[in-house]
PDB file of C-alpha atoms in Angstrom:
ATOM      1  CA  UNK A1188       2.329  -0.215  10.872  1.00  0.00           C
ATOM      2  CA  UNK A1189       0.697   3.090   9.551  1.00  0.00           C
ATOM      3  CA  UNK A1190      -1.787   3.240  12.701  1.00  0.00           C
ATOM      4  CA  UNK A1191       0.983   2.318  15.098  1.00  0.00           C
ATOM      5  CA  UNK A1192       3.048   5.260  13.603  1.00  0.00           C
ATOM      6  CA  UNK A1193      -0.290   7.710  14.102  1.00  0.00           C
ATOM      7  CA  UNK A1194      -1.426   6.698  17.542  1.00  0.00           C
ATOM      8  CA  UNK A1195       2.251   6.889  19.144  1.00  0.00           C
ATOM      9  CA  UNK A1196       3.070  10.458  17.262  1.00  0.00           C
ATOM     10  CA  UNK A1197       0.076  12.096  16.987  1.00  0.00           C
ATOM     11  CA  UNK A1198       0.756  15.381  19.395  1.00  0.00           C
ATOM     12  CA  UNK A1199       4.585  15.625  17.998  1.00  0.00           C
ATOM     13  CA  UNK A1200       3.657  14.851  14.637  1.00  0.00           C
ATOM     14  CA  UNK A1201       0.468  16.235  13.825  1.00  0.00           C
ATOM     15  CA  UNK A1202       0.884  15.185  10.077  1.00  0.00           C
ATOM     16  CA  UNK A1203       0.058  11.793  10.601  1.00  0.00           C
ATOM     17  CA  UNK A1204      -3.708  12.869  10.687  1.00  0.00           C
ATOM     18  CA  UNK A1205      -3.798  14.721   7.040  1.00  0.00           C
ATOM     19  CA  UNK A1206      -3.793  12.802   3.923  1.00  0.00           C
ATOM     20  CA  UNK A1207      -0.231  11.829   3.945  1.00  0.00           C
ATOM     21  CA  UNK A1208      -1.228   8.119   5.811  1.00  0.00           C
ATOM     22  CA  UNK A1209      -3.237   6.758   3.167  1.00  0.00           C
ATOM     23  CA  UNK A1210      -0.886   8.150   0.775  1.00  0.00           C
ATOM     24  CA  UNK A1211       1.908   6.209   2.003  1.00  0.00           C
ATOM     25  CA  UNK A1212      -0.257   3.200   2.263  1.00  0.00           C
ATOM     26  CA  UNK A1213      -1.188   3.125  -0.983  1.00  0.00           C
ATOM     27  CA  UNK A1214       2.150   4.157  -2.758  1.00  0.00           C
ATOM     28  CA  UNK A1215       3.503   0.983  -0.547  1.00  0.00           C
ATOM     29  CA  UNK A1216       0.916  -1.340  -1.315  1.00  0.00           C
ATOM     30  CA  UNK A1217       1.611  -0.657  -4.853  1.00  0.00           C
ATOM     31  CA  UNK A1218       5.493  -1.246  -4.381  1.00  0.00           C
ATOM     32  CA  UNK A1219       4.861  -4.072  -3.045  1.00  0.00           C
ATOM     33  CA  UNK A1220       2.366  -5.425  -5.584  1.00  0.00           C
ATOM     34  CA  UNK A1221       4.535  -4.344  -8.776  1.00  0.00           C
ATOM     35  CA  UNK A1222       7.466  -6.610  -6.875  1.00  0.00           C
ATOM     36  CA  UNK A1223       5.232  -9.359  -6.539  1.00  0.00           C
ATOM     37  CA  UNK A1224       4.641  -9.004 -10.640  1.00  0.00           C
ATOM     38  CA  UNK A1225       7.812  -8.277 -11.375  1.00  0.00           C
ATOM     39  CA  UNK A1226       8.691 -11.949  -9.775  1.00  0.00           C
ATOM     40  CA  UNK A1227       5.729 -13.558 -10.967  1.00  0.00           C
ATOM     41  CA  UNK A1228       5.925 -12.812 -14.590  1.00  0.00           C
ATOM     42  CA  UNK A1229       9.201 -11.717 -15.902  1.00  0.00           C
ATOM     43  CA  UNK A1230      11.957 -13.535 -13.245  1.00  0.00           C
ATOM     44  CA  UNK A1231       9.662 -16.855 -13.402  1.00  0.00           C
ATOM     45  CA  UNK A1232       9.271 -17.225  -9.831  1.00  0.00           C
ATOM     46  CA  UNK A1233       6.364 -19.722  -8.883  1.00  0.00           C
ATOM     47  CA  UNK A1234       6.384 -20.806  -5.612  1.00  0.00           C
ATOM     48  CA  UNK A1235       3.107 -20.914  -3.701  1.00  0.00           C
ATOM     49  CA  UNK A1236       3.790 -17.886  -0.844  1.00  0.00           C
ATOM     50  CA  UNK A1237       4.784 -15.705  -4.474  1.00  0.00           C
ATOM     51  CA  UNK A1238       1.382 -16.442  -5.870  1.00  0.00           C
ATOM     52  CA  UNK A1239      -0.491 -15.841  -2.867  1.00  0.00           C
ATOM     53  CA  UNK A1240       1.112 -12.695  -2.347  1.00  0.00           C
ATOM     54  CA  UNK A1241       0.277 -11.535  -5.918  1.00  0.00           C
ATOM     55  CA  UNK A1242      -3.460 -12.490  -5.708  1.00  0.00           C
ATOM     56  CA  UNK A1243      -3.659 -10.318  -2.443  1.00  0.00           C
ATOM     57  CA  UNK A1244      -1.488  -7.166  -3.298  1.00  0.00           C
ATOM     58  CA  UNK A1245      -2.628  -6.523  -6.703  1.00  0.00           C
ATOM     59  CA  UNK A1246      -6.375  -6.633  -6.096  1.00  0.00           C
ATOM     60  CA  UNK A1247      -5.744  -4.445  -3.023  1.00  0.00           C
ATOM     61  CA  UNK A1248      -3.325  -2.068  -4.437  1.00  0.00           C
ATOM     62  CA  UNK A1249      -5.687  -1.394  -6.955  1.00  0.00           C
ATOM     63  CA  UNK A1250      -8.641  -0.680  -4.620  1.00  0.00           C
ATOM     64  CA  UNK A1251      -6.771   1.159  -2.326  1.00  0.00           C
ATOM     65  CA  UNK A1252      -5.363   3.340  -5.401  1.00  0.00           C
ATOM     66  CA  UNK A1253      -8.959   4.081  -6.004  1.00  0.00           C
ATOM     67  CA  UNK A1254     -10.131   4.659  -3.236  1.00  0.00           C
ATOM     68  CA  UNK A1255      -7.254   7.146  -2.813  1.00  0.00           C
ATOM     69  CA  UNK A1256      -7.369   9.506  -5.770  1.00  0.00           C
ATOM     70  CA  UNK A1257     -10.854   9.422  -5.851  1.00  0.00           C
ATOM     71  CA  UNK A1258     -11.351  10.766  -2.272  1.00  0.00           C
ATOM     72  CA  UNK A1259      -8.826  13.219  -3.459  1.00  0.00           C
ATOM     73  CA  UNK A1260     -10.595  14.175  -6.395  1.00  0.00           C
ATOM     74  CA  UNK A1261     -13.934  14.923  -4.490  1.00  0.00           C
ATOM     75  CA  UNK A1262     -12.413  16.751  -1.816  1.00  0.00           C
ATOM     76  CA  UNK A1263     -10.655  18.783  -3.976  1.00  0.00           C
TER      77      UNK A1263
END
């Protein structure tokens, strides 16, 4: 959805090209990964789509959170 958003606004929104895309990606990703653990663990939910979901946000969320703050750190 993110590049969707910055090839259709680009000239009216020229934000979408500055660090506040990945940003948003990876404060989302992480949403959605802490709801996926939040169901897994604590509300008991087990169902196959649940687990699946869990094994592919987490991993990602935390690579992506990396990847993140440490391109901010060494542009900063």
């Amino acid at each position: 959805m993110l590049p969707l958003i910055t090839t259709l606004f680009r000239e009216i929104f020229p934000i979408t090209d500055t660090y506040l895309m990945p940003v948003i990606g990876s404060v989302l990703i992480a949403i959605a990964a802490v709801v996926n653990v939040i169901a897994l663990w604590p509300a008991r939910q087990r169902n196959v789509l649940n687990l699946l979901a869990t094994i592919l946000t987490v991993p990602a969320a935390l690579f992506f959170l990396t990847f993140v703050i440490g391109e901010g750190v060494a542009g900063a």
